[in-house]
Tab-separated table of C-alpha atoms (C1' of nucleotides) in Angstrom:
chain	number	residue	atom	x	y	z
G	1	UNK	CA	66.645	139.483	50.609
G	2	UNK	CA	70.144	139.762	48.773
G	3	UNK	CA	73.315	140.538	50.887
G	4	UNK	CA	73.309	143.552	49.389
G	5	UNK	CA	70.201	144.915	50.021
G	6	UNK	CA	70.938	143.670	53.820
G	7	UNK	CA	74.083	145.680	53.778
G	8	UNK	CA	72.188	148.576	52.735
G	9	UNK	CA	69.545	148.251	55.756
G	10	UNK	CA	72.303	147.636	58.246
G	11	UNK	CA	74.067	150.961	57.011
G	12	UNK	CA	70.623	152.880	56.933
G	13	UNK	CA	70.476	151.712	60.839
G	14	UNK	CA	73.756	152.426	61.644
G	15	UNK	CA	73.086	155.636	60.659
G	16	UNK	CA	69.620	156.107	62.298
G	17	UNK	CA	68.161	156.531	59.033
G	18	UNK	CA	64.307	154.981	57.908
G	19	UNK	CA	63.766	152.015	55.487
G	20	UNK	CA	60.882	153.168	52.910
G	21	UNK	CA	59.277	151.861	50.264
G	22	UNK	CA	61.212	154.285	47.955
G	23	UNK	CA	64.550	153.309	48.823
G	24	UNK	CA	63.228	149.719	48.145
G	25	UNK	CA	62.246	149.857	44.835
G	26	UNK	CA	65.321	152.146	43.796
G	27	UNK	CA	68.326	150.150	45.500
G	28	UNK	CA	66.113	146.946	43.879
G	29	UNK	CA	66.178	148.199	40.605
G	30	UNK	CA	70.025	149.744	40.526
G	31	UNK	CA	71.396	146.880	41.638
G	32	UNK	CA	69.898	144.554	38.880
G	33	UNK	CA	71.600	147.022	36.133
G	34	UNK	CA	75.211	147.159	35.169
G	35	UNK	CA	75.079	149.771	33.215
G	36	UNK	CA	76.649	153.211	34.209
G	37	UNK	CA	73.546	154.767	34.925
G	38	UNK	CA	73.182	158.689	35.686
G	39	UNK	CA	70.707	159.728	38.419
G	40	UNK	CA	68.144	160.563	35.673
G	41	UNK	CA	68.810	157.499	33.853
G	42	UNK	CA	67.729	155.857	36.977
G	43	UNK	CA	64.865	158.749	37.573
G	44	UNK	CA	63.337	157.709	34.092
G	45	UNK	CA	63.251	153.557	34.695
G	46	UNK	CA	62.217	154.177	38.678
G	47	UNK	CA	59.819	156.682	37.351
G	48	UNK	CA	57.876	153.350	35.441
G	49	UNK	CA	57.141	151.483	38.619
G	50	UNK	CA	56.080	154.318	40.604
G	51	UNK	CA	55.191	157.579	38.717
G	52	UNK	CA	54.828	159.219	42.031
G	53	UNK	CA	58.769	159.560	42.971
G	54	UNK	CA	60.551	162.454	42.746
G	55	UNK	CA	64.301	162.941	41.278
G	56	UNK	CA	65.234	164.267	44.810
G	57	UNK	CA	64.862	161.253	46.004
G	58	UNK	CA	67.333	159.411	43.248
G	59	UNK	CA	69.947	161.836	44.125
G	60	UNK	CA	69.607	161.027	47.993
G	61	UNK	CA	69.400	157.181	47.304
G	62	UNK	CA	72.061	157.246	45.200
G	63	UNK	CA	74.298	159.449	47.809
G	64	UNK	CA	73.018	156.387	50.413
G	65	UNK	CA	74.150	153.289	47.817
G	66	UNK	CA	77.651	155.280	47.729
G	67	UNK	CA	77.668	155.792	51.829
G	68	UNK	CA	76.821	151.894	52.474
G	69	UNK	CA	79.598	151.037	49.628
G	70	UNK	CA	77.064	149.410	47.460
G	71	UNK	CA	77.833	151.747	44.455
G	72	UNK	CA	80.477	154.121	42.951
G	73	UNK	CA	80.470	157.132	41.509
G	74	UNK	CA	82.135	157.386	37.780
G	75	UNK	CA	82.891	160.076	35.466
G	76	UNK	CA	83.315	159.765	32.017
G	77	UNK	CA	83.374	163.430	30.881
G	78	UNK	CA	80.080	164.489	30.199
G	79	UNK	CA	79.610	166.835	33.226
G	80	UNK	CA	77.025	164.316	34.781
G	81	UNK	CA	77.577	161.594	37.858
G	82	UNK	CA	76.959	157.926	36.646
G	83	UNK	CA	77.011	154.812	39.464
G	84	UNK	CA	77.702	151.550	39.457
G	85	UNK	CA	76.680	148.862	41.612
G	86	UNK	CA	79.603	147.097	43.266
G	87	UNK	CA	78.003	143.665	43.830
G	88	UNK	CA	78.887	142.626	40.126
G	89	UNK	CA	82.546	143.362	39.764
G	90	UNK	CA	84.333	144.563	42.813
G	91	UNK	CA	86.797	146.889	40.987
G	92	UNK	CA	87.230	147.730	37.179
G	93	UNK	CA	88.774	150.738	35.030
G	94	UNK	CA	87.340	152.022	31.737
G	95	UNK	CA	88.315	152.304	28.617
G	96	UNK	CA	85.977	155.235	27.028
G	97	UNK	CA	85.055	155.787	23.431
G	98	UNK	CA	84.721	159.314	22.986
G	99	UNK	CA	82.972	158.898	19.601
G	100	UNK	CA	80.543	156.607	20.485
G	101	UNK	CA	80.411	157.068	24.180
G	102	UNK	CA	80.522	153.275	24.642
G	103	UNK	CA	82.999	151.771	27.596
G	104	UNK	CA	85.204	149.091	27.854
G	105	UNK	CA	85.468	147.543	31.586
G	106	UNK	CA	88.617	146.171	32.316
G	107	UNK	CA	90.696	144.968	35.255
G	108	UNK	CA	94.337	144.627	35.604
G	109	UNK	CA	95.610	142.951	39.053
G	110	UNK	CA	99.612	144.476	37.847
G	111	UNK	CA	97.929	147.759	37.550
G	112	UNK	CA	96.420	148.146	40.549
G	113	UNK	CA	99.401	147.009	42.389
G	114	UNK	CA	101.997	148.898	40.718
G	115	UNK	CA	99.964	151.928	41.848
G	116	UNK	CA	99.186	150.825	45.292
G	117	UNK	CA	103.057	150.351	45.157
G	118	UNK	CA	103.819	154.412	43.925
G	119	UNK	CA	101.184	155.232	46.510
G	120	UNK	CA	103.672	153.411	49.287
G	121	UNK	CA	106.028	155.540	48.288
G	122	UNK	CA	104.970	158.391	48.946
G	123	UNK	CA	103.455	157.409	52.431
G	124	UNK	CA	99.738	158.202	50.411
G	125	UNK	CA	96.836	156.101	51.982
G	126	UNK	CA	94.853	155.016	48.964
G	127	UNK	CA	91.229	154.831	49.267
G	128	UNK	CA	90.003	154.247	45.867
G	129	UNK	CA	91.385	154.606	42.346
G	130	UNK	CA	90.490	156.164	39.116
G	131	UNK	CA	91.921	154.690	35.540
G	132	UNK	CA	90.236	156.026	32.720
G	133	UNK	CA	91.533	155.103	28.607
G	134	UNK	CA	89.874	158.053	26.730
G	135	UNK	CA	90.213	157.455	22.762
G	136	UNK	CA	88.363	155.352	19.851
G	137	UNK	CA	86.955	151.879	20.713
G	138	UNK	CA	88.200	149.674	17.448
G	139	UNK	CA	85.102	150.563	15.571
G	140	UNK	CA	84.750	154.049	15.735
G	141	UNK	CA	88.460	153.940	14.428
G	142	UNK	CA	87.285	152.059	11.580
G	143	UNK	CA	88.913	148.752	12.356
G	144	UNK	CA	87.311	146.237	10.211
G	145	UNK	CA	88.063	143.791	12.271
G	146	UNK	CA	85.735	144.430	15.152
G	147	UNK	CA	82.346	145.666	15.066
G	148	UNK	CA	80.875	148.730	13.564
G	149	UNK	CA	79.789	151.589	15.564
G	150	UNK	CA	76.673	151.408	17.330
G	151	UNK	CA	73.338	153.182	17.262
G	152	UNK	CA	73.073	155.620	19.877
G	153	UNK	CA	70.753	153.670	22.445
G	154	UNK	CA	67.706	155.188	23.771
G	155	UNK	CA	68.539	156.469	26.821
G	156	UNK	CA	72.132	158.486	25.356
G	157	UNK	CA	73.953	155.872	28.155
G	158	UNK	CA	76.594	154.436	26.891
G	159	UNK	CA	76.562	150.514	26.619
G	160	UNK	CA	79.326	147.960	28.273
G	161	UNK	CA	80.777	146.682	25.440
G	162	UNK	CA	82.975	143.984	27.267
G	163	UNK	CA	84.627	143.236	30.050
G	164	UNK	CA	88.186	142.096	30.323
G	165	UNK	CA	89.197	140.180	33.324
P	1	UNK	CA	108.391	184.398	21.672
P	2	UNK	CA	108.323	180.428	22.827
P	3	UNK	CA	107.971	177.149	21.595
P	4	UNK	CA	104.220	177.259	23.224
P	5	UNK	CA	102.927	180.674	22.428
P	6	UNK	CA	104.166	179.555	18.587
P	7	UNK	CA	102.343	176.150	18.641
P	8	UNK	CA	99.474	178.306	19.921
P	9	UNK	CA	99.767	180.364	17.325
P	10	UNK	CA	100.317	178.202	14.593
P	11	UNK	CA	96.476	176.524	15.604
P	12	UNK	CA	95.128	179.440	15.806
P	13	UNK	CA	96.188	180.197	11.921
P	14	UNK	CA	95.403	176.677	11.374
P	15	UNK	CA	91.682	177.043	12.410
P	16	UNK	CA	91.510	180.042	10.858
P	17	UNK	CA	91.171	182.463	14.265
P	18	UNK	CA	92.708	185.258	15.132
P	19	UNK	CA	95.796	186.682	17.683
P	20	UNK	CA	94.396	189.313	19.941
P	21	UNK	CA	95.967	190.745	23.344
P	22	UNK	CA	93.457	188.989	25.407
P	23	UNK	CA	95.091	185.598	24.345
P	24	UNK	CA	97.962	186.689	24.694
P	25	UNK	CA	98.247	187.333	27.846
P	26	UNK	CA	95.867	184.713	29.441
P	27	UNK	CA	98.252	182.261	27.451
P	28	UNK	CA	101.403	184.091	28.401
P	29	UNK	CA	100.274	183.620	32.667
P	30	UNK	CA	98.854	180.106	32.274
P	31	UNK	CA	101.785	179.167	30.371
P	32	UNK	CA	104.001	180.001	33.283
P	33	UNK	CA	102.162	178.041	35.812
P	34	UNK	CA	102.399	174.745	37.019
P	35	UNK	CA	99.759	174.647	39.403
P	36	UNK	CA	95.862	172.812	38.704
P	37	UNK	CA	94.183	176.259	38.023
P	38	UNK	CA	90.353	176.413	37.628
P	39	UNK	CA	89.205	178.817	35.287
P	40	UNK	CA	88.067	181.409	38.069
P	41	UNK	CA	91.713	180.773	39.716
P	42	UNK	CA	93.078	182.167	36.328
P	43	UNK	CA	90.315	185.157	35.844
P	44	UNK	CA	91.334	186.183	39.102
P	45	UNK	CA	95.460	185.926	38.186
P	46	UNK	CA	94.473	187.491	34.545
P	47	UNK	CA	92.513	190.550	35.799
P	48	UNK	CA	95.175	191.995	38.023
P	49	UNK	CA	97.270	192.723	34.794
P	50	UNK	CA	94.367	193.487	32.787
P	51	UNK	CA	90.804	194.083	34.607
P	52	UNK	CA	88.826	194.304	31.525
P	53	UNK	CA	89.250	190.956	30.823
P	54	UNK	CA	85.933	188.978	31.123
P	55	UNK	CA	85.655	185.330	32.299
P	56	UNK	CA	84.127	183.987	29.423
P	57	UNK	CA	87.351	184.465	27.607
P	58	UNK	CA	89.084	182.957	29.927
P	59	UNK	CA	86.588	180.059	29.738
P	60	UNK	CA	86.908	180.673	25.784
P	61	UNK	CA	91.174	180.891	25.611
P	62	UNK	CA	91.446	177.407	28.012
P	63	UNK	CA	89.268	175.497	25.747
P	64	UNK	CA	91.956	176.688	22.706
P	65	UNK	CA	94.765	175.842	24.509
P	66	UNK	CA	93.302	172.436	25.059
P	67	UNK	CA	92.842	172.185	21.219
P	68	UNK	CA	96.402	173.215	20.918
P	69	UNK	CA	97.734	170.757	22.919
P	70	UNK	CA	99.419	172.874	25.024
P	71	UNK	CA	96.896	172.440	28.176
P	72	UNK	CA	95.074	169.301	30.082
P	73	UNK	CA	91.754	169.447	31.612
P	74	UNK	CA	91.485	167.384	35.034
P	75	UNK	CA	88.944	166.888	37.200
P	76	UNK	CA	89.619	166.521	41.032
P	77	UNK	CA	85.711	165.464	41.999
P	78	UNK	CA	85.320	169.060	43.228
P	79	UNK	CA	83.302	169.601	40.560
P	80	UNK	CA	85.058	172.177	38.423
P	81	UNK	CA	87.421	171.654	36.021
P	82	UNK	CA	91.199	172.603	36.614
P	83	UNK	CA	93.895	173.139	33.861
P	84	UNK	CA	97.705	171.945	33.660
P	85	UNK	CA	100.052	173.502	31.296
P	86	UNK	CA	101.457	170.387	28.707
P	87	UNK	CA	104.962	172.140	28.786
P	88	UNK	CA	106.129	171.078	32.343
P	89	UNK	CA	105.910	167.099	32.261
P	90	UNK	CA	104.696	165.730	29.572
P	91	UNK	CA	102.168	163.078	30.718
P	92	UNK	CA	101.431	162.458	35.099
P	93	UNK	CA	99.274	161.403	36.847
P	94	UNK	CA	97.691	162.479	40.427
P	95	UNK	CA	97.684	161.121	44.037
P	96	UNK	CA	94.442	163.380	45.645
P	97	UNK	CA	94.297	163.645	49.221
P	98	UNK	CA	90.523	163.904	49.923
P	99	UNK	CA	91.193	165.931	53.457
P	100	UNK	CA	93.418	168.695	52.328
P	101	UNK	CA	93.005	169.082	48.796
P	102	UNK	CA	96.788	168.915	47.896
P	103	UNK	CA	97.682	166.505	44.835
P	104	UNK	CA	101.014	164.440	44.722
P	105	UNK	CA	101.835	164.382	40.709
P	106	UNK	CA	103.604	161.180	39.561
P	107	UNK	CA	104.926	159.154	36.611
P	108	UNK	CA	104.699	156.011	35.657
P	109	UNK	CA	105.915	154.384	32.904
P	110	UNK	CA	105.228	150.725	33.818
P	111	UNK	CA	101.568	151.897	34.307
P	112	UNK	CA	101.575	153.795	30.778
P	113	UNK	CA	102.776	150.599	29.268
P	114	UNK	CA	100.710	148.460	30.663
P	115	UNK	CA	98.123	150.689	29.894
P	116	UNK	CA	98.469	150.675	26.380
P	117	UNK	CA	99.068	147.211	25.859
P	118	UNK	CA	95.199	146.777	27.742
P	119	UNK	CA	93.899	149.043	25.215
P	120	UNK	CA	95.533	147.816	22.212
P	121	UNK	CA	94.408	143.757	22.984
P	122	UNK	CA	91.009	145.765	22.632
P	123	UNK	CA	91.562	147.445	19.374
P	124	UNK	CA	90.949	151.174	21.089
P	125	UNK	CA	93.066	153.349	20.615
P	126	UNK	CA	93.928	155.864	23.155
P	127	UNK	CA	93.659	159.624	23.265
P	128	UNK	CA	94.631	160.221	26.952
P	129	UNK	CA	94.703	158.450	29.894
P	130	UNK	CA	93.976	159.398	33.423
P	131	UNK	CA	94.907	157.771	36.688
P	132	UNK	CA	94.154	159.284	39.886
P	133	UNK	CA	94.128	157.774	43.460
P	134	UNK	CA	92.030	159.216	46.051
P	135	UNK	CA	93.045	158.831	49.956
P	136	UNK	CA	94.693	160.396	52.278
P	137	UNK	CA	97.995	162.289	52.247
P	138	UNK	CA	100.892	161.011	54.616
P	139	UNK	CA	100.157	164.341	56.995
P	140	UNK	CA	96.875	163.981	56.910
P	141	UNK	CA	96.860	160.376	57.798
P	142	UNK	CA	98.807	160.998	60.648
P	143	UNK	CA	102.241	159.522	59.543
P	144	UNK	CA	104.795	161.631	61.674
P	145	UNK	CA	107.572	160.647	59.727
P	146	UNK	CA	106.013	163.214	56.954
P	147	UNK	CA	104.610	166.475	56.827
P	148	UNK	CA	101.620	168.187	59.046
P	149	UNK	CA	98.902	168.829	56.529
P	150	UNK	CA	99.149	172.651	55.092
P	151	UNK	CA	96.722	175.423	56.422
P	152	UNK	CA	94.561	175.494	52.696
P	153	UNK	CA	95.576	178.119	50.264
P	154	UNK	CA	94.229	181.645	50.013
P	155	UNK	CA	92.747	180.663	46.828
P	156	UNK	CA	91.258	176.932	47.375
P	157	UNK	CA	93.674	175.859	45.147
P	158	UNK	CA	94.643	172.127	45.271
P	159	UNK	CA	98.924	172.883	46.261
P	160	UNK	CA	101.563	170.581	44.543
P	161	UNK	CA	103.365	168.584	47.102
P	162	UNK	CA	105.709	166.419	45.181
P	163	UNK	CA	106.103	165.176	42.182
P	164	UNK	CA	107.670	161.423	41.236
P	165	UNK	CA	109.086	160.780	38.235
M	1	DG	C1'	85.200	195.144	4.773
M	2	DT	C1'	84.315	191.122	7.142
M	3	DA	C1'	84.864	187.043	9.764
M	4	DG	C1'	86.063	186.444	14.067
M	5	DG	C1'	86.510	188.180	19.191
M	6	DT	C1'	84.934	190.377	23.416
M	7	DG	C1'	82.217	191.328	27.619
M	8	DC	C1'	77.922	191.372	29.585
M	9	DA	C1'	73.764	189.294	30.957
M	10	DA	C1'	70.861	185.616	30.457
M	11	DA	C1'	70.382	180.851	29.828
M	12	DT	C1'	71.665	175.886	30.699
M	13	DC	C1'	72.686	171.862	32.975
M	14	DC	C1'	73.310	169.035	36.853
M	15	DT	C1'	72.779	168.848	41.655
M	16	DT	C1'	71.471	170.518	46.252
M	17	DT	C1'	68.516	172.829	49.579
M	18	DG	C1'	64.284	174.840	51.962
M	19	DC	C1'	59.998	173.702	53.213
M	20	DA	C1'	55.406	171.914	54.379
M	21	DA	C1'	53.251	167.704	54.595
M	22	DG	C1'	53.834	162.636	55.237
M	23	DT	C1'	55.525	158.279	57.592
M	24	DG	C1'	58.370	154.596	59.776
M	25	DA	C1'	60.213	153.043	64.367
J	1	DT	C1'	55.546	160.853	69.309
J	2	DC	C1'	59.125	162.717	66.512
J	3	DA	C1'	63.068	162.463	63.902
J	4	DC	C1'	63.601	161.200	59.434
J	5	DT	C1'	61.521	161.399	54.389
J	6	DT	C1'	59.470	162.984	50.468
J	7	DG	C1'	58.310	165.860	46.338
J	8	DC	C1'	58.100	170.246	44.726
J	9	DA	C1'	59.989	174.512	43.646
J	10	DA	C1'	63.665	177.433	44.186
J	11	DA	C1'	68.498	178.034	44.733
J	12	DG	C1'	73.351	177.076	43.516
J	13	DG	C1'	77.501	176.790	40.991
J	14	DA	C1'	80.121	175.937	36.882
J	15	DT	C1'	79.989	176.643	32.118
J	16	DT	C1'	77.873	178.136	27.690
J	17	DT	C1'	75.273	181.092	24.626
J	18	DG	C1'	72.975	185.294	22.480
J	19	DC	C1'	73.944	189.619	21.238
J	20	DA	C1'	75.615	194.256	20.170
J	21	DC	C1'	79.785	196.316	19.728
J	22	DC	C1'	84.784	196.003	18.621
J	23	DT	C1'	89.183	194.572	16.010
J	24	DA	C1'	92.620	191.763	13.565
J	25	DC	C1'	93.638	190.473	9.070
DNA sequence: GTAGGTGCAAATCCTTTGCAAGTGA
DNA sequence: TCACTTGCAAAGGATTTGCACCTAC
């Protein structure tokens, strides 16, 4: 069993709570994906291993992955919760294309300190932070120079288009 | 009139849409505060001066002033969307203390430029960026040396408690 | 006169909750 | 056993839309 799906059982006893064969297959499958997948994005790929479970149950699992600190919750303006897991990168920022809905992962050590630094500051106890880049990735700006604008993928979620380290 | 209302204005020619006394003074009140109003927060300010005025154009006049330029949506992760007039500071950003609700505003220009100089090795090109740390306030964390945490507003609202430039 | 605006009620969309029937420890 | 789970349907809460009536230009 991964570490993280052993962190998730020790947080489900910590908290009293029941391993099922539900929560199995849904922490298995959302933390094999990367992308930032809404609760029904998740509903509609669980839904093809086991046509029995309910979106109820995505929204609690998901709620759980958050709670154990195997996922986070990210907004990117479209009035819906997406999650990531956090076994792949352990903190990133986005850069979000608001033509294509595509995102641009990125993480910047000087960033992240300068603002743990302005936090200081102000005596502020930081417990997680937020950087979001809303604009035009270079292709839906019509840079030439970088790719064209993507189809809109199947599922309307928008694809990882790189990650800068 | 002011610098605002006239930009206002001048979109509102611009797209072809009309002046009415219902914008005028929902813009004229949300112009004059500084504070992260939800769109109830500002139906319930509007209708004391005017109590015929129906949320939906309050809903209706925010989403102009946004297109103006003259307003900025933010989210807070309370799940409704609050407003800040553009006229006060130009660009901050938001410390969010998840116990008490108040936000700490801050600049930073180091942040901005480093920022942009993540998005432009990417080609995007940015529309608006948002930075907000979650945590705990100094009063609510206990730190002596600062402020108890505030009983919470008659309204819910979110209070300012500082702002850094 | 006419395109645009307003307020109301109804509709939407995402998410949560109540509940009766299951199920893991 | 029994507290925790589950799926369904209903409820919630913020925001948007349809519509008949009004109003700025």
């Amino acid at each position: 069993m991964s570490p993280e799906k052993q962190q998730f059982y020790r947080h489900l006893q910590r908290a009293g709570l029941k391993r099922t064969g539900q929560r199995d297959l849904i922490v298995d499958i959302f933390l094999h994906t990367e992308d930032h997948l809404s609760s029904e994005d998740l509903y509609r790929i669980v839904k093809e291993q086991d046509a029995s479970i309910g979106q109820t149950t995505i929204y609690r699992t998901l709620k759980l992955l958050v709670e154990a600190g195997l996922a986070s919750e990210v907004r990117f303006g479209d009035g819906r919760s997406r999650y990531e897991p956090n076994n792949k990168f352990p903190h990133h920022d986005h850069l979000i294309c608001t033509t294509c809905n595509r995102t641009i992962e990125f993480y910047s050590a000087e960033s992240k300190a300068l603002l743990d630094s302005i936090a200081a500051s102000r005596g502020f106890h930081p417990t997680q932070q937020s950087i979001r880049i809303f604009g035009l990735c270079a292709a839906c700006a019509g840079d030439s120079s970088h790719d064209s604008p993507p189809a809109i993928n199947k599922r309307g979620v928008p694809d990882v288009i790189g990650v800068a380290k």
